[in-house]
CSV table of C-alpha atoms and ligand atoms in Angstrom, one decimal:
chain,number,residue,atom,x,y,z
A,23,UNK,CA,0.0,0.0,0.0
A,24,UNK,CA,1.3,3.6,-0.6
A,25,UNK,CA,2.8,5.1,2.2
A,26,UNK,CA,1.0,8.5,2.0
A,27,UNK,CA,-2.5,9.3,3.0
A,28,UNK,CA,-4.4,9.6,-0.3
A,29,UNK,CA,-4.1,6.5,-2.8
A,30,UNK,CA,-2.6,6.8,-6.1
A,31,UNK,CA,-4.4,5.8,-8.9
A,32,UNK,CA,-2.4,3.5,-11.5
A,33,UNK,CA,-2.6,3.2,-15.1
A,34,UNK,CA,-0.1,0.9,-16.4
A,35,UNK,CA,0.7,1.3,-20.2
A,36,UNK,CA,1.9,-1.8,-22.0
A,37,UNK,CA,-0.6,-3.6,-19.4
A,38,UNK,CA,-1.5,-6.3,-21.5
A,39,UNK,CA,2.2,-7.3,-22.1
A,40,UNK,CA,4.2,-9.6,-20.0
A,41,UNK,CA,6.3,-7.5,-17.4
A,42,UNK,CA,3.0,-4.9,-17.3
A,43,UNK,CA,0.3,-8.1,-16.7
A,44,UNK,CA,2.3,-8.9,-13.1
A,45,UNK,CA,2.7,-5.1,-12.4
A,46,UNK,CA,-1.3,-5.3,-12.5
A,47,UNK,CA,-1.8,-8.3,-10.5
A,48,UNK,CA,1.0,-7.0,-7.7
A,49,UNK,CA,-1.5,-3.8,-7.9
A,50,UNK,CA,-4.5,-5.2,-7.4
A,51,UNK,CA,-2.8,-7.7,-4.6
A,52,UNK,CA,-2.3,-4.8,-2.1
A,53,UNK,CA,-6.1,-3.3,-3.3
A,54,UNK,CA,-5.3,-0.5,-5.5
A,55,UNK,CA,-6.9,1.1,-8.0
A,56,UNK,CA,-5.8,0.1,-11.7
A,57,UNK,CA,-6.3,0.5,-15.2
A,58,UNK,CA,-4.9,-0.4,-18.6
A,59,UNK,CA,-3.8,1.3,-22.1
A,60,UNK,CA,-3.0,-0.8,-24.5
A,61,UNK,CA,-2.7,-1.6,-27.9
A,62,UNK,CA,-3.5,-5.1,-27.6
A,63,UNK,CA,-6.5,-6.4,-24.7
A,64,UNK,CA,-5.6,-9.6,-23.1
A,65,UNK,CA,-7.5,-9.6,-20.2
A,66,UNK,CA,-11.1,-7.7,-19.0
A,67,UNK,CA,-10.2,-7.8,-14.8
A,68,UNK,CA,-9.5,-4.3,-14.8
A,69,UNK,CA,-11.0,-1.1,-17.2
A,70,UNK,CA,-9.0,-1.2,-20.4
A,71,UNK,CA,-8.4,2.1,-22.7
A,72,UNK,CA,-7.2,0.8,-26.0
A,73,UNK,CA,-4.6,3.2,-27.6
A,74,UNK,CA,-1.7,3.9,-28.8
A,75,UNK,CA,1.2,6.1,-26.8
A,76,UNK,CA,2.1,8.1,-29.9
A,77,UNK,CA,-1.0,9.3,-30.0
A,78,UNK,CA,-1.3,12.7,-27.5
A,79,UNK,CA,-4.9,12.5,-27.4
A,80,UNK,CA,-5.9,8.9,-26.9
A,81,UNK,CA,-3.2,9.0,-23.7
A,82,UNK,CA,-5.0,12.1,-22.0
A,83,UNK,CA,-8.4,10.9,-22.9
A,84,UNK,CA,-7.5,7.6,-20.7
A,85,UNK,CA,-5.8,9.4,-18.4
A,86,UNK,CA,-8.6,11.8,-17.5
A,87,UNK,CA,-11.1,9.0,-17.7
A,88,UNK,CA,-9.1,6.6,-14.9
A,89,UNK,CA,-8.2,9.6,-12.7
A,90,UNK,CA,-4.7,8.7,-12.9
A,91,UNK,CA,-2.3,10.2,-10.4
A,92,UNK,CA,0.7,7.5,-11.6
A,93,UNK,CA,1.0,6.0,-14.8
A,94,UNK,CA,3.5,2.9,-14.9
A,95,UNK,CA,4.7,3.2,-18.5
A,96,UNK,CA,6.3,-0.4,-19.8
A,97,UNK,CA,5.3,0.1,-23.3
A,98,UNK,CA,7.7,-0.8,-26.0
A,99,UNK,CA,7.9,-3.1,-29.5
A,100,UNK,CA,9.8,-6.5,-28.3
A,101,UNK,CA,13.9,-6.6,-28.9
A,102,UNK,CA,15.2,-8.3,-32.1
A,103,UNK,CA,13.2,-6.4,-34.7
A,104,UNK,CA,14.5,-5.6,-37.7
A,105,UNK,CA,12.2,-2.0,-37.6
A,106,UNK,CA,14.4,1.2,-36.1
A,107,UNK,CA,11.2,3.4,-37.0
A,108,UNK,CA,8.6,1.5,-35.0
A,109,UNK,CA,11.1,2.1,-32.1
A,110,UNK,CA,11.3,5.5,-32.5
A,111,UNK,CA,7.9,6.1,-33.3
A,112,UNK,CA,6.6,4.0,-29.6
A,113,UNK,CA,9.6,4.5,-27.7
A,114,UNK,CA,10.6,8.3,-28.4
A,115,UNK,CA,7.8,9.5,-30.2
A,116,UNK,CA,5.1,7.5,-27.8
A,117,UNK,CA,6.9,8.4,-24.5
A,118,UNK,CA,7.7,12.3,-25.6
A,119,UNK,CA,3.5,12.1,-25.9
A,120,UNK,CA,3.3,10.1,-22.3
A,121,UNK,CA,5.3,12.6,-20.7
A,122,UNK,CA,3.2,15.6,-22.3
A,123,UNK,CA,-0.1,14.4,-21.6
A,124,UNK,CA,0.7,13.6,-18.1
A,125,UNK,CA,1.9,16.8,-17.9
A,126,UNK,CA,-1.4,18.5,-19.1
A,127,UNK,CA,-3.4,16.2,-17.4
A,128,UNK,CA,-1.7,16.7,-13.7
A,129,UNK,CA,-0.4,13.1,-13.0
A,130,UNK,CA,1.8,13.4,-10.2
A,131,UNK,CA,4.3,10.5,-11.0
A,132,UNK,CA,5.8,8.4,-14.0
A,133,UNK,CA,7.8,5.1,-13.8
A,134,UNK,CA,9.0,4.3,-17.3
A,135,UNK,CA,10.5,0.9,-17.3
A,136,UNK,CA,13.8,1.3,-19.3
A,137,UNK,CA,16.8,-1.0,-20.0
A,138,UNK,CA,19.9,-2.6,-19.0
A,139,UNK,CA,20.5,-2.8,-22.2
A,140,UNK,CA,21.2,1.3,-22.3
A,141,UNK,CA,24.7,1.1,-21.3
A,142,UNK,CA,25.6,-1.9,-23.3
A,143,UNK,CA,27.7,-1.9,-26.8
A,144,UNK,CA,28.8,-5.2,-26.6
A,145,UNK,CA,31.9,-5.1,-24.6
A,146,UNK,CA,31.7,-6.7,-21.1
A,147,UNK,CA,30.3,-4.8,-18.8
A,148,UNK,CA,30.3,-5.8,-14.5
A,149,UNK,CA,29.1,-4.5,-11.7
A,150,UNK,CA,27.5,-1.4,-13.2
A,151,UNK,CA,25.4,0.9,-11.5
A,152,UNK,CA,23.0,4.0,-13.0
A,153,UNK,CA,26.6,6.1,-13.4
A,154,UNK,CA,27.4,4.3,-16.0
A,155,UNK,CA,27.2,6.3,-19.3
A,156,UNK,CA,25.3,5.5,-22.6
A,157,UNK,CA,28.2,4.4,-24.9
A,158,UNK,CA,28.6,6.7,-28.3
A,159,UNK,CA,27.1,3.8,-30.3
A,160,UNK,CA,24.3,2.3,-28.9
A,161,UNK,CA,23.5,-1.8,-29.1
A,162,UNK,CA,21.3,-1.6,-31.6
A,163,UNK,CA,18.3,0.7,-32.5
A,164,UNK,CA,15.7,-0.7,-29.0
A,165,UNK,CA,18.3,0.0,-26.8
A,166,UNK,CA,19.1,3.6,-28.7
A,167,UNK,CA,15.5,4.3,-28.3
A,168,UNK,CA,15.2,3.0,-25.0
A,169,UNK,CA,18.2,5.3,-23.7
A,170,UNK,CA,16.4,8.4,-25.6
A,171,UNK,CA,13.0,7.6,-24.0
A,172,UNK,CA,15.0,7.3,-20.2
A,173,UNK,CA,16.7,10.6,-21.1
A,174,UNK,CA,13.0,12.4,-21.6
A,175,UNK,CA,11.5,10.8,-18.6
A,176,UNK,CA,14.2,11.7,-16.1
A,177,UNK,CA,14.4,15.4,-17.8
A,178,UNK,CA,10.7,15.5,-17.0
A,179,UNK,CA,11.4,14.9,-13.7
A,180,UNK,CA,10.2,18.3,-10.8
A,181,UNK,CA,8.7,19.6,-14.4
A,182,UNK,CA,5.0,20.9,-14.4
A,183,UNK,CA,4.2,18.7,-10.9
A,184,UNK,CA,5.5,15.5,-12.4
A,185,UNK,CA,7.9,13.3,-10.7
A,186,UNK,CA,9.8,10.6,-12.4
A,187,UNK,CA,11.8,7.7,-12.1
A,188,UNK,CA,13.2,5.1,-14.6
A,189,UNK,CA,14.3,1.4,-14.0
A,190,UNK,CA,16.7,-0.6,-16.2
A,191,UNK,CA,16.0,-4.6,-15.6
A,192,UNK,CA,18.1,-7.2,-17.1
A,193,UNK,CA,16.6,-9.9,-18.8
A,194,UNK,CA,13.0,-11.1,-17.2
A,195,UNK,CA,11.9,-14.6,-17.1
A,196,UNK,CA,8.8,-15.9,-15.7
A,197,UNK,CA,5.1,-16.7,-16.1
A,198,UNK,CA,3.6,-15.4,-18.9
A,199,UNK,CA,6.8,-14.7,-21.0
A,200,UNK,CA,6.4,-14.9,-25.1
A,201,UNK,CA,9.9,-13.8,-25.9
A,202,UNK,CA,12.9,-15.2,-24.3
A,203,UNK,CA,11.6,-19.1,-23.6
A,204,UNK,CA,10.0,-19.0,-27.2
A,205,UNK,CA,13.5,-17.8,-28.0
A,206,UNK,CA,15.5,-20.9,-26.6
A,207,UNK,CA,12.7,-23.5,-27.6
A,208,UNK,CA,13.3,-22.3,-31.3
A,209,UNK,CA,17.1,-22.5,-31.0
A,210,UNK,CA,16.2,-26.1,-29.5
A,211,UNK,CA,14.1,-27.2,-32.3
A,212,UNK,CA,16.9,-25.7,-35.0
A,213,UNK,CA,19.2,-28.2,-33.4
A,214,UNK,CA,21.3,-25.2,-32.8
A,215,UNK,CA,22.6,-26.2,-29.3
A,216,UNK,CA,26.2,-27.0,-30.2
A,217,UNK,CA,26.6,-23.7,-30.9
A,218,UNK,CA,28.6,-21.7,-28.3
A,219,UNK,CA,29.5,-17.4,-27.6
A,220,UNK,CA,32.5,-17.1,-26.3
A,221,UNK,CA,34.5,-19.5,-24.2
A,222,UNK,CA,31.2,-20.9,-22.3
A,223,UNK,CA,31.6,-18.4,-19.4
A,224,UNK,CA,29.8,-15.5,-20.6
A,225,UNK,CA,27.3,-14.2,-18.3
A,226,UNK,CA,23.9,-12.3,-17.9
A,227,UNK,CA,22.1,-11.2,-15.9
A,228,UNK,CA,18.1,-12.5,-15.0
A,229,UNK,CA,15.0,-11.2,-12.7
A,230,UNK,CA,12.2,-12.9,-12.2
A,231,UNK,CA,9.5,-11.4,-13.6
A,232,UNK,CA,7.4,-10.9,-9.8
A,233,UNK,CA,10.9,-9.1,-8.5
A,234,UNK,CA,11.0,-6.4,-11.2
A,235,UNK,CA,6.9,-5.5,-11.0
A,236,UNK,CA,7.9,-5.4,-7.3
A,237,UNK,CA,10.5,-3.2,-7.9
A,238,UNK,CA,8.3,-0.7,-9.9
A,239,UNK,CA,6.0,-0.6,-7.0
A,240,UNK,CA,8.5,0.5,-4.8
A,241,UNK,CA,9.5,2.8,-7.5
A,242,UNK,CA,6.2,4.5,-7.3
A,243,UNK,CA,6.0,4.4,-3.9
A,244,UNK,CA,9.8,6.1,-3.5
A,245,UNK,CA,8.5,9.1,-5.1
A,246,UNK,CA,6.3,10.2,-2.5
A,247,UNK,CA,9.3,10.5,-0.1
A,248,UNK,CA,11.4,14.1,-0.5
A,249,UNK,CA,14.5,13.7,-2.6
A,250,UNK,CA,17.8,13.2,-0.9
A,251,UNK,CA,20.0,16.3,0.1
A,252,UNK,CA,23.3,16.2,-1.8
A,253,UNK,CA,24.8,14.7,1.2
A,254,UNK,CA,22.7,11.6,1.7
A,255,UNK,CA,23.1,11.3,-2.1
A,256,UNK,CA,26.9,11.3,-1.5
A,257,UNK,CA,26.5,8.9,1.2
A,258,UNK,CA,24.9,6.1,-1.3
A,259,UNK,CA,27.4,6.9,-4.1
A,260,UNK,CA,30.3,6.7,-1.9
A,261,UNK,CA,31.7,3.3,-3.4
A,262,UNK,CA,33.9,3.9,-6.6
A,263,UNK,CA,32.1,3.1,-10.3
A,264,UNK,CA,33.6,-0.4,-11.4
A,265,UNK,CA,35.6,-0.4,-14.2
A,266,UNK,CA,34.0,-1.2,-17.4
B,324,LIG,P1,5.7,-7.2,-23.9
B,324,LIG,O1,5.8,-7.1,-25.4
B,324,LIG,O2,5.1,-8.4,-23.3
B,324,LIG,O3,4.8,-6.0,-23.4
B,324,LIG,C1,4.8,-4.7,-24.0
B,324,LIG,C2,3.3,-4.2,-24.1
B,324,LIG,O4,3.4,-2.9,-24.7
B,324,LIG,C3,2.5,-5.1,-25.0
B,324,LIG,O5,1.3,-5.4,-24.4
B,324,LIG,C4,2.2,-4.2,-26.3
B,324,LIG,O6,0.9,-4.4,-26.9
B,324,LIG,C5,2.3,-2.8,-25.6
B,324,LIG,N1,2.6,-1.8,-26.7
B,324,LIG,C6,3.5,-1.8,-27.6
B,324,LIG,N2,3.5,-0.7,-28.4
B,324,LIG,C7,2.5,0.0,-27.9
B,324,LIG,C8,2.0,1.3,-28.2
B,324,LIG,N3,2.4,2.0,-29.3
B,324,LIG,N4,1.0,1.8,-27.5
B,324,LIG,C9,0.5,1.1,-26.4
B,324,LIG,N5,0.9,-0.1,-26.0
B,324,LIG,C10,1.9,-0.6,-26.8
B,324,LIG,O7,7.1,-6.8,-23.3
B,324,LIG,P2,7.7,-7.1,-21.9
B,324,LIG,O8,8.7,-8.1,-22.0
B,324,LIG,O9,6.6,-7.1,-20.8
B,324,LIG,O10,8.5,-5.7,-21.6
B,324,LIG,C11,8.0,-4.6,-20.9
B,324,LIG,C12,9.0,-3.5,-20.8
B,324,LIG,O11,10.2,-4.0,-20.2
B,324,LIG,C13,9.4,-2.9,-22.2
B,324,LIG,O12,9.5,-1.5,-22.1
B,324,LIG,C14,10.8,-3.5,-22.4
B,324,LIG,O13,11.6,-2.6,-23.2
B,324,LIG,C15,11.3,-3.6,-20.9
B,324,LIG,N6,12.3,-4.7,-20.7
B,324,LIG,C16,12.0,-6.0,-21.0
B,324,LIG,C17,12.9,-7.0,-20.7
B,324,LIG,C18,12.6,-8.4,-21.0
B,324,LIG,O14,13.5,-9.3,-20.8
B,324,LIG,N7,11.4,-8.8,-21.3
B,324,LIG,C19,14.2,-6.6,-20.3
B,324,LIG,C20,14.5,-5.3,-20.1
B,324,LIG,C21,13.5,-4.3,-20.3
């Protein structure tokens, strides 16, 4: 339950997907009130605003509708396809249109679920915390887009009576999943399995999928406590960035 005296009210964009489905169940587990924009309607437990983010207008319309006070945007095409302009249009375009209709519509606060993927050009990376910078060339065209859409929601941030907040999870596994496992079960059936990256050490990272819609929660939550002074801010930052 939030820990202030008047409830939010939640509308979680990209609810009908996979990581925003369990953000809506941990929701509605502590008795909040929730709705859903969507392109795509998977489930009728909860009021549903069909829509798409880079579209002003449809946002405010739900937003005004639900009586949102914090939208939970996980919105985003899945990684891995070959379409740069689809990710600029949802993920730039779309949040850029998030961010403004919040704005008009006085939502107090945004949680946009970014990437870990933002700081990653293909070199090893270890131990990395939020200091990290984007690299100059970006992964690939999600994660550019991704990193772009970040930037936008954490300028936003004290602007107009929004406060924001992005999260960068590593790869999610979990129930309800139709990327990752479909992903191996394909390699399986290719008989691709013999094939190895690397020297058979490489690593990455996982969160199950309950952990990270926790972890937005707390998110949400977080930004109804007063931002740190620069020396409690210090204090958690005091350990040196890991070399990348
Ligand atoms: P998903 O595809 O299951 O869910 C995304 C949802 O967004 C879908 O329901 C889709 O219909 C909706 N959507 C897409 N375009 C839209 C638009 N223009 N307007 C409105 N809705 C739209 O994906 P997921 O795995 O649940 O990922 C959720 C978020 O987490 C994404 O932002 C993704 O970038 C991020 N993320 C995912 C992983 C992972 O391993 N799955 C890892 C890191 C970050």
């Amino acid at each position: 339950m939030s820990s202030t005296s008047t409830r939010d009210v939640y509308l979680v964009i990209g609810g009908s997907g996979f990581l925003g489905r369990h953000i809506v169940n941990a929701l509605l587990a502590r008795g909040d009130i929730v709705s859903v924009f969507d392109i795509v309607q998977r489930y009728d437990d909860v009021p549903f605003f069909s829509g798409d983010i880079s579209d002003e207008a449809q946002v405010g319309d739900a937003l005004k509708k639900s009586g949102t006070t914090c939208i939970i945007h996980t919105a985003s095409p899945a990684h891995g396809l070959e379409d740069p302009a689809l990710y600029w249009k949802v993920n730039v375009d779309g949040t850029k249109a998030v961010i403004a209709a919040a704005q008009a519509c006085g939502v107090r606060k945004l949680v946009y679920t970014s990437s870990a993927g933002v700081v990653f050009n293909g070199a090893d990376i270890i131990d990395v915390d939020e200091r990290a910078p984007f690299p100059e060339k970006a992964m690939d065209a999600y994660n550019e887009s991704k990193a772009k859409a970040e930037e936008m929601v954490l300028a936003a941030n004290g602007k107009q009576g929004l406060l924001t907040i992005a999260l960068r999870p590593a790869g999610i596994f979990g129930p309800g999943d139709r990327q990752v496992m479909a992903g191996f079960v394909e390699v399986y059936k290719k008989n691709q399995t013999h094939f190895q990256i690397g020297d058979n050490n490489n690593l990455f990272d996982w969160t199950y999928v309950e952990n990270v819609a926790h972890a937005h929660l707390l998110a949400a939550d977080k930004l109804n406590e007063p931002p740190l002074t620069p020396e409690q801010k210090n204090q958690l930052i005091s350990n040196p960035l890991p070399q990348i």
